[in-house]
Amino acid sequence: MATEDEVYAALRTVMDPELGRDLVSLGMVKEVRLEANRADILIELTTPACPLKGQIEAEIRKALLPLGLEGVLVRFGGGVKAPTQYPIPGVKHVVAVASGKGGVGKSTVAANLALALRAEGAKVGLLDADIYGPSQAKMFGLEGQKLRVDEQKRILPLEAYGVKVLSIANIVPPGQAMVWRGPILHGTIRQFLEEVAWGDLDYLIVDLPPGTGDVQLSLAQLTRLSGGIVVTTPQAVALIDAERAADMFKKVQVPLLGVLENMSYFLCPTCKARTHLFGEGGGRRLAEKLRVRFLGEVPLEIAVREGGDEGVPSLVRNPESPAAEAFRQAARQLAAELSLTLFLPMA
């Protein structure tokens, strides 16, 4: 019969693949129960969206094999880890999605990343900070709905598919141009961060406007960002501006969490052949140059465009599609990188 001490000793040989430390010293082994030579083990992950959950379980089972247990149940739990000081009351992480230029699908990526994190069990909000060209109200089917305030005069975000959404499109009349200078933009971003009843959120995803202007600077000044990601397509023209967006994060001292390549290839619906319409491998090369995580490649799918136009994002409309799976993988990589930034100082 194996003992509890023997189980813990075996688990000390299992390393978190990214943190490089064993599960016991990281405090991830929350419970070990032995009954009739069977082990029931509860592991608290750094994030529910951990992309290496299967690998960790396999390593646990391998480590326990010499103990001769008749059965091993590995359960995973734990919520999203947060910094000691929240950037916004109730909000654990604020993550900015930037592109450097328009036309690369940044807003589509932001919407589907938010939904993918929500599908992993996280509480998620989405702030549409693209004041001049807001699109999240359209993408989430919230067009025409007006924002309300609570008894404390705080703005109440709208909600769709389990994600809280706030956009200037739900304040101004449709089609009205936002001809605002820097101070007004700054005040609006401040209000969207400080005077909104976001509630308890694991992640607040911020859809930034293209470029590196006033909104980006205001966001960095008004709150502490957990990090930012850069969205690009594989082509050289997009990569030039994507690198500028990465440099912007560096200048305002915001950690760059990764690069995501959108519209990476077209997948033929009949023969399944890949056609790289905009080049190949550009996003991965940029991530390697910047020494950051490559979050993955999202294929070019008609259904992604249709979902955005119809107010039903791809992750909801076609959850089994290659694009939806790419968004889920990217969200897991993003969550893992955020956890890594919190645990590394402990090493």
mmCIF file of N, CA and C in Angstrom, residues 97-226:
data_model
loop_
_atom_site.group_PDB
_atom_site.id
_atom_site.type_symbol
_atom_site.label_atom_id
_atom_site.label_comp_id
_atom_site.label_asym_id
_atom_site.label_seq_id
_atom_site.Cartn_x
_atom_site.Cartn_y
_atom_site.Cartn_z
ATOM 1 N N VAL A 97 -5.126 44.452 -26.938
ATOM 2 C CA VAL A 97 -4.924 43.816 -28.241
ATOM 3 C C VAL A 97 -4.647 44.916 -29.258
ATOM 4 N N ALA A 98 -3.448 44.912 -29.834
ATOM 5 C CA ALA A 98 -3.011 45.961 -30.751
ATOM 6 C C ALA A 98 -2.639 45.354 -32.096
ATOM 7 N N SER A 99 -2.533 46.223 -33.104
ATOM 8 C CA SER A 99 -2.152 45.734 -34.422
ATOM 9 C C SER A 99 -1.151 46.626 -35.136
ATOM 10 N N GLY A 100 -1.105 47.913 -34.790
ATOM 11 C CA GLY A 100 -0.223 48.816 -35.510
ATOM 12 C C GLY A 100 -0.842 49.354 -36.773
ATOM 13 N N LYS A 101 -1.694 48.574 -37.420
ATOM 14 C CA LYS A 101 -2.397 49.034 -38.616
ATOM 15 C C LYS A 101 -3.771 48.370 -38.681
ATOM 16 N N GLY A 102 -4.656 48.938 -39.478
ATOM 17 C CA GLY A 102 -5.981 48.362 -39.638
ATOM 18 C C GLY A 102 -5.989 47.281 -40.704
ATOM 19 N N GLY A 103 -7.082 46.527 -40.736
ATOM 20 C CA GLY A 103 -7.260 45.543 -41.786
ATOM 21 C C GLY A 103 -6.681 44.176 -41.521
ATOM 22 N N VAL A 104 -6.151 43.941 -40.316
ATOM 23 C CA VAL A 104 -5.562 42.632 -40.029
ATOM 24 C C VAL A 104 -6.483 41.768 -39.169
ATOM 25 N N GLY A 105 -7.686 42.270 -38.863
ATOM 26 C CA GLY A 105 -8.642 41.478 -38.087
ATOM 27 C C GLY A 105 -8.461 41.555 -36.590
ATOM 28 N N LYS A 106 -7.899 42.662 -36.115
ATOM 29 C CA LYS A 106 -7.627 42.828 -34.680
ATOM 30 C C LYS A 106 -8.899 42.711 -33.841
ATOM 31 N N SER A 107 -9.962 43.378 -34.254
ATOM 32 C CA SER A 107 -11.202 43.349 -33.474
ATOM 33 C C SER A 107 -11.824 41.959 -33.465
ATOM 34 N N THR A 108 -11.741 41.270 -34.588
ATOM 35 C CA THR A 108 -12.235 39.889 -34.651
ATOM 36 C C THR A 108 -11.451 39.005 -33.704
ATOM 37 N N VAL A 109 -10.143 39.193 -33.672
ATOM 38 C CA VAL A 109 -9.291 38.427 -32.763
ATOM 39 C C VAL A 109 -9.649 38.732 -31.310
ATOM 40 N N ALA A 110 -9.801 40.021 -30.978
ATOM 41 C CA ALA A 110 -10.130 40.409 -29.604
ATOM 42 C C ALA A 110 -11.443 39.768 -29.159
ATOM 43 N N ALA A 111 -12.454 39.797 -30.027
ATOM 44 C CA ALA A 111 -13.766 39.239 -29.695
ATOM 45 C C ALA A 111 -13.676 37.738 -29.440
ATOM 46 N N ASN A 112 -12.991 37.038 -30.326
ATOM 47 C CA ASN A 112 -12.933 35.586 -30.199
ATOM 48 C C ASN A 112 -11.989 35.122 -29.094
ATOM 49 N N LEU A 113 -10.948 35.895 -28.797
ATOM 50 C CA LEU A 113 -10.112 35.572 -27.651
ATOM 51 C C LEU A 113 -10.903 35.699 -26.355
ATOM 52 N N ALA A 114 -11.708 36.765 -26.259
ATOM 53 C CA ALA A 114 -12.548 36.953 -25.078
ATOM 54 C C ALA A 114 -13.498 35.769 -24.902
ATOM 55 N N LEU A 115 -14.106 35.331 -25.994
ATOM 56 C CA LEU A 115 -15.037 34.211 -25.928
ATOM 57 C C LEU A 115 -14.323 32.904 -25.613
ATOM 58 N N ALA A 116 -13.106 32.739 -26.128
ATOM 59 C CA ALA A 116 -12.349 31.523 -25.850
ATOM 60 C C ALA A 116 -11.956 31.445 -24.376
ATOM 61 N N LEU A 117 -11.554 32.562 -23.802
ATOM 62 C CA LEU A 117 -11.234 32.589 -22.371
ATOM 63 C C LEU A 117 -12.487 32.310 -21.544
ATOM 64 N N ARG A 118 -13.608 32.842 -21.984
ATOM 65 C CA ARG A 118 -14.875 32.585 -21.291
ATOM 66 C C ARG A 118 -15.221 31.096 -21.345
ATOM 67 N N ALA A 119 -14.977 30.471 -22.485
ATOM 68 C CA ALA A 119 -15.274 29.043 -22.635
ATOM 69 C C ALA A 119 -14.409 28.184 -21.722
ATOM 70 N N GLU A 120 -13.240 28.701 -21.325
ATOM 71 C CA GLU A 120 -12.362 27.976 -20.407
ATOM 72 C C GLU A 120 -12.790 28.147 -18.956
ATOM 73 N N GLY A 121 -13.848 28.911 -18.719
ATOM 74 C CA GLY A 121 -14.358 29.089 -17.366
ATOM 75 C C GLY A 121 -14.007 30.413 -16.720
ATOM 76 N N ALA A 122 -13.324 31.307 -17.458
ATOM 77 C CA ALA A 122 -12.932 32.596 -16.892
ATOM 78 C C ALA A 122 -14.072 33.604 -16.997
ATOM 79 N N LYS A 123 -14.023 34.612 -16.122
ATOM 80 C CA LYS A 123 -14.953 35.739 -16.190
ATOM 81 C C LYS A 123 -14.282 36.823 -17.028
ATOM 82 N N VAL A 124 -14.946 37.232 -18.104
ATOM 83 C CA VAL A 124 -14.280 38.058 -19.110
ATOM 84 C C VAL A 124 -15.115 39.282 -19.471
ATOM 85 N N GLY A 125 -14.420 40.405 -19.632
ATOM 86 C CA GLY A 125 -15.021 41.620 -20.156
ATOM 87 C C GLY A 125 -14.268 42.058 -21.394
ATOM 88 N N LEU A 126 -14.933 42.834 -22.245
ATOM 89 C CA LEU A 126 -14.304 43.338 -23.472
ATOM 90 C C LEU A 126 -14.592 44.825 -23.595
ATOM 91 N N LEU A 127 -13.532 45.625 -23.575
ATOM 92 C CA LEU A 127 -13.645 47.069 -23.732
ATOM 93 C C LEU A 127 -13.258 47.445 -25.152
ATOM 94 N N ASP A 128 -14.200 48.007 -25.888
ATOM 95 C CA ASP A 128 -13.950 48.467 -27.249
ATOM 96 C C ASP A 128 -13.371 49.877 -27.173
ATOM 97 N N ALA A 129 -12.040 49.963 -27.160
ATOM 98 C CA ALA A 129 -11.368 51.259 -27.056
ATOM 99 C C ALA A 129 -11.060 51.863 -28.416
ATOM 100 N N ASP A 130 -11.533 51.234 -29.480
ATOM 101 C CA ASP A 130 -11.364 51.793 -30.817
ATOM 102 C C ASP A 130 -12.452 52.852 -31.017
ATOM 103 N N ILE A 131 -12.227 54.013 -30.422
ATOM 104 C CA ILE A 131 -13.254 55.052 -30.368
ATOM 105 C C ILE A 131 -13.687 55.516 -31.752
ATOM 106 N N TYR A 132 -12.736 55.648 -32.667
ATOM 107 C CA TYR A 132 -13.063 56.152 -34.002
ATOM 108 C C TYR A 132 -13.745 55.106 -34.886
ATOM 109 N N GLY A 133 -13.495 53.833 -34.589
ATOM 110 C CA GLY A 133 -14.092 52.778 -35.411
ATOM 111 C C GLY A 133 -14.557 51.612 -34.580
ATOM 112 N N PRO A 134 -15.494 51.835 -33.661
ATOM 113 C CA PRO A 134 -15.947 50.740 -32.785
ATOM 114 C C PRO A 134 -16.697 49.663 -33.559
ATOM 115 N N SER A 135 -16.400 48.416 -33.281
ATOM 116 C CA SER A 135 -17.044 47.327 -34.020
ATOM 117 C C SER A 135 -17.554 46.200 -33.133
ATOM 118 N N GLN A 136 -17.226 46.236 -31.830
ATOM 119 C CA GLN A 136 -17.609 45.114 -30.973
ATOM 120 C C GLN A 136 -19.116 45.019 -30.753
ATOM 121 N N ALA A 137 -19.818 46.146 -30.752
ATOM 122 C CA ALA A 137 -21.278 46.092 -30.616
ATOM 123 C C ALA A 137 -21.884 45.305 -31.779
ATOM 124 N N LYS A 138 -21.360 45.527 -32.974
ATOM 125 C CA LYS A 138 -21.816 44.794 -34.156
ATOM 126 C C LYS A 138 -21.459 43.319 -34.040
ATOM 127 N N MET A 139 -20.243 43.037 -33.662
ATOM 128 C CA MET A 139 -19.781 41.650 -33.621
ATOM 129 C C MET A 139 -20.506 40.815 -32.584
ATOM 130 N N PHE A 140 -20.942 41.455 -31.485
ATOM 131 C CA PHE A 140 -21.629 40.720 -30.421
ATOM 132 C C PHE A 140 -23.152 40.846 -30.513
ATOM 133 N N GLY A 141 -23.646 41.417 -31.601
ATOM 134 C CA GLY A 141 -25.096 41.525 -31.781
ATOM 135 C C GLY A 141 -25.758 42.484 -30.813
ATOM 136 N N LEU A 142 -25.032 43.535 -30.413
ATOM 137 C CA LEU A 142 -25.527 44.483 -29.414
ATOM 138 C C LEU A 142 -25.863 45.852 -30.019
ATOM 139 N N GLU A 143 -25.897 45.938 -31.322
ATOM 140 C CA GLU A 143 -26.203 47.204 -31.967
ATOM 141 C C GLU A 143 -27.595 47.693 -31.563
ATOM 142 N N GLY A 144 -27.687 48.986 -31.319
ATOM 143 C CA GLY A 144 -28.975 49.586 -30.989
ATOM 144 C C GLY A 144 -29.316 49.536 -29.518
ATOM 145 N N GLN A 145 -28.590 48.774 -28.723
ATOM 146 C CA GLN A 145 -28.840 48.723 -27.290
ATOM 147 C C GLN A 145 -28.107 49.858 -26.594
ATOM 148 N N LYS A 146 -28.769 50.497 -25.666
ATOM 149 C CA LYS A 146 -28.182 51.630 -24.955
ATOM 150 C C LYS A 146 -27.649 51.208 -23.591
ATOM 151 N N LEU A 147 -26.592 51.858 -23.177
ATOM 152 C CA LEU A 147 -26.012 51.587 -21.869
ATOM 153 C C LEU A 147 -26.851 52.213 -20.761
ATOM 154 N N ARG A 148 -26.860 51.580 -19.605
ATOM 155 C CA ARG A 148 -27.563 52.113 -18.448
ATOM 156 C C ARG A 148 -26.563 52.346 -17.311
ATOM 157 N N VAL A 149 -27.016 52.991 -16.250
ATOM 158 C CA VAL A 149 -26.163 53.218 -15.081
ATOM 159 C C VAL A 149 -26.856 52.643 -13.850
ATOM 160 N N ASP A 150 -26.029 52.312 -12.826
ATOM 161 C CA ASP A 150 -26.594 51.782 -11.594
ATOM 162 C C ASP A 150 -26.853 52.915 -10.599
ATOM 163 N N GLU A 151 -27.180 52.573 -9.373
ATOM 164 C CA GLU A 151 -27.515 53.592 -8.369
ATOM 165 C C GLU A 151 -26.322 54.472 -8.019
ATOM 166 N N GLN A 152 -25.121 53.969 -8.234
ATOM 167 C CA GLN A 152 -23.910 54.762 -7.972
ATOM 168 C C GLN A 152 -23.457 55.541 -9.200
ATOM 169 N N LYS A 153 -24.317 55.578 -10.223
ATOM 170 C CA LYS A 153 -24.019 56.287 -11.474
ATOM 171 C C LYS A 153 -22.870 55.658 -12.244
ATOM 172 N N ARG A 154 -22.642 54.389 -12.010
ATOM 173 C CA ARG A 154 -21.621 53.683 -12.771
ATOM 174 C C ARG A 154 -22.250 53.058 -14.007
ATOM 175 N N ILE A 155 -21.505 53.063 -15.108
ATOM 176 C CA ILE A 155 -21.996 52.495 -16.357
ATOM 177 C C ILE A 155 -22.093 50.978 -16.223
ATOM 178 N N LEU A 156 -23.190 50.433 -16.694
ATOM 179 C CA LEU A 156 -23.380 48.984 -16.694
ATOM 180 C C LEU A 156 -23.071 48.441 -18.088
ATOM 181 N N PRO A 157 -22.020 47.631 -18.232
ATOM 182 C CA PRO A 157 -21.726 47.077 -19.558
ATOM 183 C C PRO A 157 -22.831 46.146 -20.017
ATOM 184 N N LEU A 158 -22.966 46.002 -21.312
ATOM 185 C CA LEU A 158 -23.900 45.037 -21.868
ATOM 186 C C LEU A 158 -23.269 43.646 -21.795
ATOM 187 N N GLU A 159 -24.052 42.632 -22.093
ATOM 188 C CA GLU A 159 -23.522 41.274 -22.025
ATOM 189 C C GLU A 159 -24.048 40.440 -23.176
ATOM 190 N N ALA A 160 -23.152 39.665 -23.775
ATOM 191 C CA ALA A 160 -23.531 38.739 -24.843
ATOM 192 C C ALA A 160 -22.614 37.525 -24.785
ATOM 193 N N TYR A 161 -23.210 36.336 -24.885
ATOM 194 C CA TYR A 161 -22.455 35.070 -24.872
ATOM 195 C C TYR A 161 -21.566 34.938 -23.638
ATOM 196 N N GLY A 162 -22.010 35.537 -22.523
ATOM 197 C CA GLY A 162 -21.275 35.430 -21.279
ATOM 198 C C GLY A 162 -20.138 36.416 -21.108
ATOM 199 N N VAL A 163 -19.946 37.322 -22.068
ATOM 200 C CA VAL A 163 -18.888 38.326 -22.003
ATOM 201 C C VAL A 163 -19.505 39.705 -21.804
ATOM 202 N N LYS A 164 -18.970 40.476 -20.860
ATOM 203 C CA LYS A 164 -19.418 41.846 -20.641
ATOM 204 C C LYS A 164 -18.738 42.747 -21.672
ATOM 205 N N VAL A 165 -19.546 43.561 -22.363
ATOM 206 C CA VAL A 165 -19.040 44.354 -23.486
ATOM 207 C C VAL A 165 -19.386 45.823 -23.287
ATOM 208 N N LEU A 166 -18.382 46.681 -23.493
ATOM 209 C CA LEU A 166 -18.594 48.125 -23.416
ATOM 210 C C LEU A 166 -18.005 48.772 -24.669
ATOM 211 N N SER A 167 -18.851 49.529 -25.381
ATOM 212 C CA SER A 167 -18.415 50.165 -26.621
ATOM 213 C C SER A 167 -19.059 51.536 -26.755
ATOM 214 N N ILE A 168 -18.307 52.468 -27.329
ATOM 215 C CA ILE A 168 -18.848 53.803 -27.594
ATOM 216 C C ILE A 168 -20.003 53.726 -28.583
ATOM 217 N N ALA A 169 -20.062 52.631 -29.356
ATOM 218 C CA ALA A 169 -21.147 52.446 -30.327
ATOM 219 C C ALA A 169 -22.497 52.340 -29.649
ATOM 220 N N ASN A 170 -22.522 52.003 -28.363
ATOM 221 C CA ASN A 170 -23.779 51.914 -27.625
ATOM 222 C C ASN A 170 -24.112 53.218 -26.889
ATOM 223 N N ILE A 171 -23.365 54.269 -27.226
ATOM 224 C CA ILE A 171 -23.622 55.588 -26.641
ATOM 225 C C ILE A 171 -24.006 56.600 -27.708
ATOM 226 N N VAL A 172 -23.262 56.625 -28.811
ATOM 227 C CA VAL A 172 -23.504 57.608 -29.874
ATOM 228 C C VAL A 172 -24.436 57.027 -30.931
ATOM 229 N N PRO A 173 -25.124 57.881 -31.698
ATOM 230 C CA PRO A 173 -25.999 57.393 -32.769
ATOM 231 C C PRO A 173 -25.207 56.650 -33.839
ATOM 232 N N PRO A 174 -25.816 55.651 -34.490
ATOM 233 C CA PRO A 174 -25.122 54.893 -35.538
ATOM 234 C C PRO A 174 -24.625 55.813 -36.659
ATOM 235 N N GLY A 175 -23.409 55.569 -37.090
ATOM 236 C CA GLY A 175 -22.867 56.323 -38.211
ATOM 237 C C GLY A 175 -22.269 57.663 -37.855
ATOM 238 N N GLN A 176 -22.384 58.085 -36.608
ATOM 239 C CA GLN A 176 -21.849 59.394 -36.218
ATOM 240 C C GLN A 176 -20.335 59.316 -36.063
ATOM 241 N N ALA A 177 -19.628 60.248 -36.709
ATOM 242 C CA ALA A 177 -18.174 60.283 -36.621
ATOM 243 C C ALA A 177 -17.744 60.857 -35.283
ATOM 244 N N MET A 178 -16.709 60.252 -34.693
ATOM 245 C CA MET A 178 -16.165 60.728 -33.429
ATOM 246 C C MET A 178 -14.968 61.640 -33.730
ATOM 247 N N VAL A 179 -15.233 62.944 -33.845
ATOM 248 C CA VAL A 179 -14.179 63.909 -34.164
ATOM 249 C C VAL A 179 -13.688 64.501 -32.843
ATOM 250 N N TRP A 180 -12.864 63.734 -32.146
ATOM 251 C CA TRP A 180 -12.416 64.119 -30.815
ATOM 252 C C TRP A 180 -10.903 64.294 -30.787
ATOM 253 N N ARG A 181 -10.465 65.266 -30.016
ATOM 254 C CA ARG A 181 -9.038 65.458 -29.798
ATOM 255 C C ARG A 181 -8.581 64.669 -28.564
ATOM 256 N N GLY A 182 -7.280 64.697 -28.318
ATOM 257 C CA GLY A 182 -6.670 63.904 -27.261
ATOM 258 C C GLY A 182 -7.303 64.022 -25.889
ATOM 259 N N PRO A 183 -7.532 65.224 -25.361
ATOM 260 C CA PRO A 183 -8.091 65.344 -24.004
ATOM 261 C C PRO A 183 -9.460 64.678 -23.843
ATOM 262 N N ILE A 184 -10.306 64.767 -24.884
ATOM 263 C CA ILE A 184 -11.628 64.140 -24.799
ATOM 264 C C ILE A 184 -11.473 62.617 -24.835
ATOM 265 N N LEU A 185 -10.583 62.128 -25.686
ATOM 266 C CA LEU A 185 -10.326 60.687 -25.738
ATOM 267 C C LEU A 185 -9.826 60.181 -24.382
ATOM 268 N N HIS A 186 -8.911 60.926 -23.791
ATOM 269 C CA HIS A 186 -8.348 60.557 -22.497
ATOM 270 C C HIS A 186 -9.448 60.469 -21.443
ATOM 271 N N GLY A 187 -10.334 61.443 -21.430
ATOM 272 C CA GLY A 187 -11.431 61.450 -20.462
ATOM 273 C C GLY A 187 -12.386 60.284 -20.669
ATOM 274 N N THR A 188 -12.618 59.924 -21.931
ATOM 275 C CA THR A 188 -13.519 58.800 -22.228
ATOM 276 C C THR A 188 -12.918 57.484 -21.775
ATOM 277 N N ILE A 189 -11.641 57.282 -22.067
ATOM 278 C CA ILE A 189 -10.979 56.054 -21.641
ATOM 279 C C ILE A 189 -10.960 55.964 -20.120
ATOM 280 N N ARG A 190 -10.705 57.082 -19.450
ATOM 281 C CA ARG A 190 -10.712 57.098 -17.987
ATOM 282 C C ARG A 190 -12.086 56.691 -17.464
ATOM 283 N N GLN A 191 -13.136 57.230 -18.063
ATOM 284 C CA GLN A 191 -14.491 56.901 -17.630
ATOM 285 C C GLN A 191 -14.789 55.420 -17.862
ATOM 286 N N PHE A 192 -14.345 54.875 -19.006
ATOM 287 C CA PHE A 192 -14.599 53.472 -19.321
ATOM 288 C C PHE A 192 -13.852 52.529 -18.378
ATOM 289 N N LEU A 193 -12.775 53.000 -17.790
ATOM 290 C CA LEU A 193 -12.013 52.171 -16.861
ATOM 291 C C LEU A 193 -12.477 52.330 -15.419
ATOM 292 N N GLU A 194 -12.743 53.566 -15.011
ATOM 293 C CA GLU A 194 -12.966 53.878 -13.598
ATOM 294 C C GLU A 194 -14.438 53.998 -13.207
ATOM 295 N N GLU A 195 -15.312 54.272 -14.157
ATOM 296 C CA GLU A 195 -16.715 54.528 -13.833
ATOM 297 C C GLU A 195 -17.643 53.485 -14.434
ATOM 298 N N VAL A 196 -17.147 52.258 -14.521
ATOM 299 C CA VAL A 196 -17.927 51.155 -15.079
ATOM 300 C C VAL A 196 -18.037 50.046 -14.038
ATOM 301 N N ALA A 197 -19.205 49.491 -13.884
ATOM 302 C CA ALA A 197 -19.425 48.389 -12.941
ATOM 303 C C ALA A 197 -19.038 47.071 -13.619
ATOM 304 N N TRP A 198 -17.722 46.851 -13.748
ATOM 305 C CA TRP A 198 -17.250 45.636 -14.410
ATOM 306 C C TRP A 198 -17.515 44.395 -13.567
ATOM 307 N N GLY A 199 -17.605 44.556 -12.252
ATOM 308 C CA GLY A 199 -17.759 43.390 -11.392
ATOM 309 C C GLY A 199 -16.454 42.629 -11.284
ATOM 310 N N ASP A 200 -16.538 41.352 -10.909
ATOM 311 C CA ASP A 200 -15.347 40.517 -10.786
ATOM 312 C C ASP A 200 -15.011 39.905 -12.142
ATOM 313 N N LEU A 201 -13.836 40.252 -12.662
ATOM 314 C CA LEU A 201 -13.382 39.728 -13.952
ATOM 315 C C LEU A 201 -11.996 39.122 -13.801
ATOM 316 N N ASP A 202 -11.783 38.004 -14.465
ATOM 317 C CA ASP A 202 -10.441 37.449 -14.561
ATOM 318 C C ASP A 202 -9.635 38.204 -15.614
ATOM 319 N N TYR A 203 -10.287 38.526 -16.726
ATOM 320 C CA TYR A 203 -9.618 39.217 -17.822
ATOM 321 C C TYR A 203 -10.521 40.329 -18.382
ATOM 322 N N LEU A 204 -9.937 41.496 -18.574
ATOM 323 C CA LEU A 204 -10.585 42.551 -19.341
ATOM 324 C C LEU A 204 -9.764 42.732 -20.612
ATOM 325 N N ILE A 205 -10.325 42.319 -21.740
ATOM 326 C CA ILE A 205 -9.649 42.439 -23.029
ATOM 327 C C ILE A 205 -9.973 43.809 -23.613
ATOM 328 N N VAL A 206 -8.951 44.550 -24.018
ATOM 329 C CA VAL A 206 -9.132 45.889 -24.566
ATOM 330 C C VAL A 206 -8.785 45.871 -26.046
ATOM 331 N N ASP A 207 -9.770 46.166 -26.871
ATOM 332 C CA ASP A 207 -9.581 46.244 -28.318
ATOM 333 C C ASP A 207 -9.099 47.653 -28.659
ATOM 334 N N LEU A 208 -7.809 47.796 -28.928
ATOM 335 C CA LEU A 208 -7.222 49.105 -29.211
ATOM 336 C C LEU A 208 -7.477 49.525 -30.652
ATOM 337 N N PRO A 209 -7.449 50.831 -30.923
ATOM 338 C CA PRO A 209 -7.515 51.279 -32.314
ATOM 339 C C PRO A 209 -6.196 50.982 -33.018
ATOM 340 N N PRO A 210 -6.183 50.997 -34.342
ATOM 341 C CA PRO A 210 -4.907 50.821 -35.057
ATOM 342 C C PRO A 210 -3.942 51.955 -34.714
ATOM 343 N N GLY A 211 -2.659 51.695 -34.905
ATOM 344 C CA GLY A 211 -1.669 52.737 -34.691
ATOM 345 C C GLY A 211 -1.133 52.770 -33.275
ATOM 346 N N THR A 212 -0.488 53.892 -32.942
ATOM 347 C CA THR A 212 0.162 54.042 -31.636
ATOM 348 C C THR A 212 -0.089 55.453 -31.111
ATOM 349 N N GLY A 213 -1.373 55.810 -30.982
ATOM 350 C CA GLY A 213 -1.712 57.197 -30.661
ATOM 351 C C GLY A 213 -2.247 57.436 -29.269
ATOM 352 N N ASP A 214 -3.184 58.387 -29.178
ATOM 353 C CA ASP A 214 -3.664 58.897 -27.891
ATOM 354 C C ASP A 214 -4.315 57.828 -27.012
ATOM 355 N N VAL A 215 -5.144 56.976 -27.618
ATOM 356 C CA VAL A 215 -5.850 55.974 -26.820
ATOM 357 C C VAL A 215 -4.855 55.028 -26.152
ATOM 358 N N GLN A 216 -3.859 54.588 -26.903
ATOM 359 C CA GLN A 216 -2.852 53.686 -26.345
ATOM 360 C C GLN A 216 -2.116 54.330 -25.178
ATOM 361 N N LEU A 217 -1.724 55.584 -25.353
ATOM 362 C CA LEU A 217 -1.006 56.284 -24.286
ATOM 363 C C LEU A 217 -1.900 56.487 -23.062
ATOM 364 N N SER A 218 -3.153 56.856 -23.282
ATOM 365 C CA SER A 218 -4.077 57.070 -22.162
ATOM 366 C C SER A 218 -4.289 55.783 -21.379
ATOM 367 N N LEU A 219 -4.447 54.685 -22.093
ATOM 368 C CA LEU A 219 -4.668 53.410 -21.422
ATOM 369 C C LEU A 219 -3.477 53.056 -20.535
ATOM 370 N N ALA A 220 -2.266 53.249 -21.048
ATOM 371 C CA ALA A 220 -1.066 52.934 -20.278
ATOM 372 C C ALA A 220 -0.922 53.845 -19.061
ATOM 373 N N GLN A 221 -1.392 55.092 -19.172
ATOM 374 C CA GLN A 221 -1.288 56.041 -18.069
ATOM 375 C C GLN A 221 -2.346 55.805 -17.000
ATOM 376 N N LEU A 222 -3.535 55.346 -17.415
ATOM 377 C CA LEU A 222 -4.670 55.284 -16.496
ATOM 378 C C LEU A 222 -4.798 53.968 -15.737
ATOM 379 N N THR A 223 -4.190 52.921 -16.236
ATOM 380 C CA THR A 223 -4.292 51.641 -15.540
ATOM 381 C C THR A 223 -3.019 50.846 -15.746
ATOM 382 N N ARG A 224 -2.827 49.845 -14.891
ATOM 383 C CA ARG A 224 -1.655 48.987 -15.037
ATOM 384 C C ARG A 224 -2.044 47.776 -15.863
ATOM 385 N N LEU A 225 -1.508 47.721 -17.079
ATOM 386 C CA LEU A 225 -1.811 46.623 -17.980
ATOM 387 C C LEU A 225 -0.987 45.397 -17.609
ATOM 388 N N SER A 226 -1.642 44.230 -17.571
ATOM 389 C CA SER A 226 -0.906 42.988 -17.361
ATOM 390 C C SER A 226 -0.049 42.666 -18.573
#
